[in-house]
Amino acid sequence: MPSSRPRAAGWAPRILVIADSIHARKLFARACLHFEPHAEILAAEHPAEVPPLMLSEPPDLLLMESDGDRPDRLEPLLQWVQCVVRPPLVALVGNQPVPWPATGPGPSADARPVCMGWTALPPWLAVTLPRLRCRAELAALRPGAFGDTTRPGHLVTTV
């Protein structure tokens, strides 16, 4: 599925939304675009659609509707996602979010998905999307001639 909006010049978050219902996919997109109007939103109805969408360019954020899903059902998808060169931040959102087990098999503690209810999504996105932007802009910085950090090319002014 193509992105919902054209990509803006410069960095814009690439967000992959996985939800069975079109209503949930629209809620995810609306919440993301509220905080990042130029975000590129990709949507999938089923987890099986995720690998092809991630192969061209991995998303920065993966949002999944988790109502009724158990961690053992989601674990194969999440393990595959972690194998991507630049794994995205993963959030499971639902009316009854299933907390990821603190122990036992599954992703390492730093790679566990964030689990939250629908009401917690907007405040979480308000904090998370700017952090993703900062992370991307910091990754774009390159060391200068003396090891100093220089500004990305699109921020450098010429005199």
Short mmCIF file of C-alpha atoms in Angstrom, two decimals, residues 4-5 7 15 17 29 45 47 61-62 64-65 78 82 84 86 98-100 113 121-122 132 134 147 157:
data_model
loop_
_atom_site.label_atom_id
_atom_site.label_comp_id
_atom_site.label_asym_id
_atom_site.label_seq_id
_atom_site.Cartn_x
_atom_site.Cartn_y
_atom_site.Cartn_z
CA SER A 4 -0.84 8.20 2.72
CA ARG A 5 1.00 11.47 1.97
CA ARG A 7 7.24 12.63 1.77
CA ILE A 15 5.40 4.51 10.23
CA VAL A 17 0.54 0.40 10.98
CA ALA A 29 -2.72 7.43 11.00
CA GLU A 45 -4.11 -5.63 7.60
CA PRO A 47 1.27 -9.40 10.13
CA LEU A 61 7.94 3.04 14.11
CA LEU A 62 5.70 -0.04 13.96
CA MET A 64 0.15 -2.79 16.00
CA GLU A 65 -3.38 -3.27 17.23
CA LEU A 78 8.64 -9.29 16.44
CA GLN A 82 14.43 -7.28 15.10
CA VAL A 84 16.07 -5.86 10.11
CA ARG A 86 17.62 -0.80 11.50
CA VAL A 98 -1.24 -7.56 26.50
CA PRO A 99 1.87 -6.81 28.56
CA TRP A 100 5.00 -8.50 27.30
CA PRO A 113 7.50 -3.64 22.44
CA LEU A 121 -1.32 6.56 22.37
CA PRO A 122 -1.53 10.34 21.70
CA LEU A 132 12.68 9.71 16.52
CA CYS A 134 16.22 13.84 17.02
CA GLY A 147 36.70 15.07 14.56
CA THR A 157 24.89 27.98 4.88
#
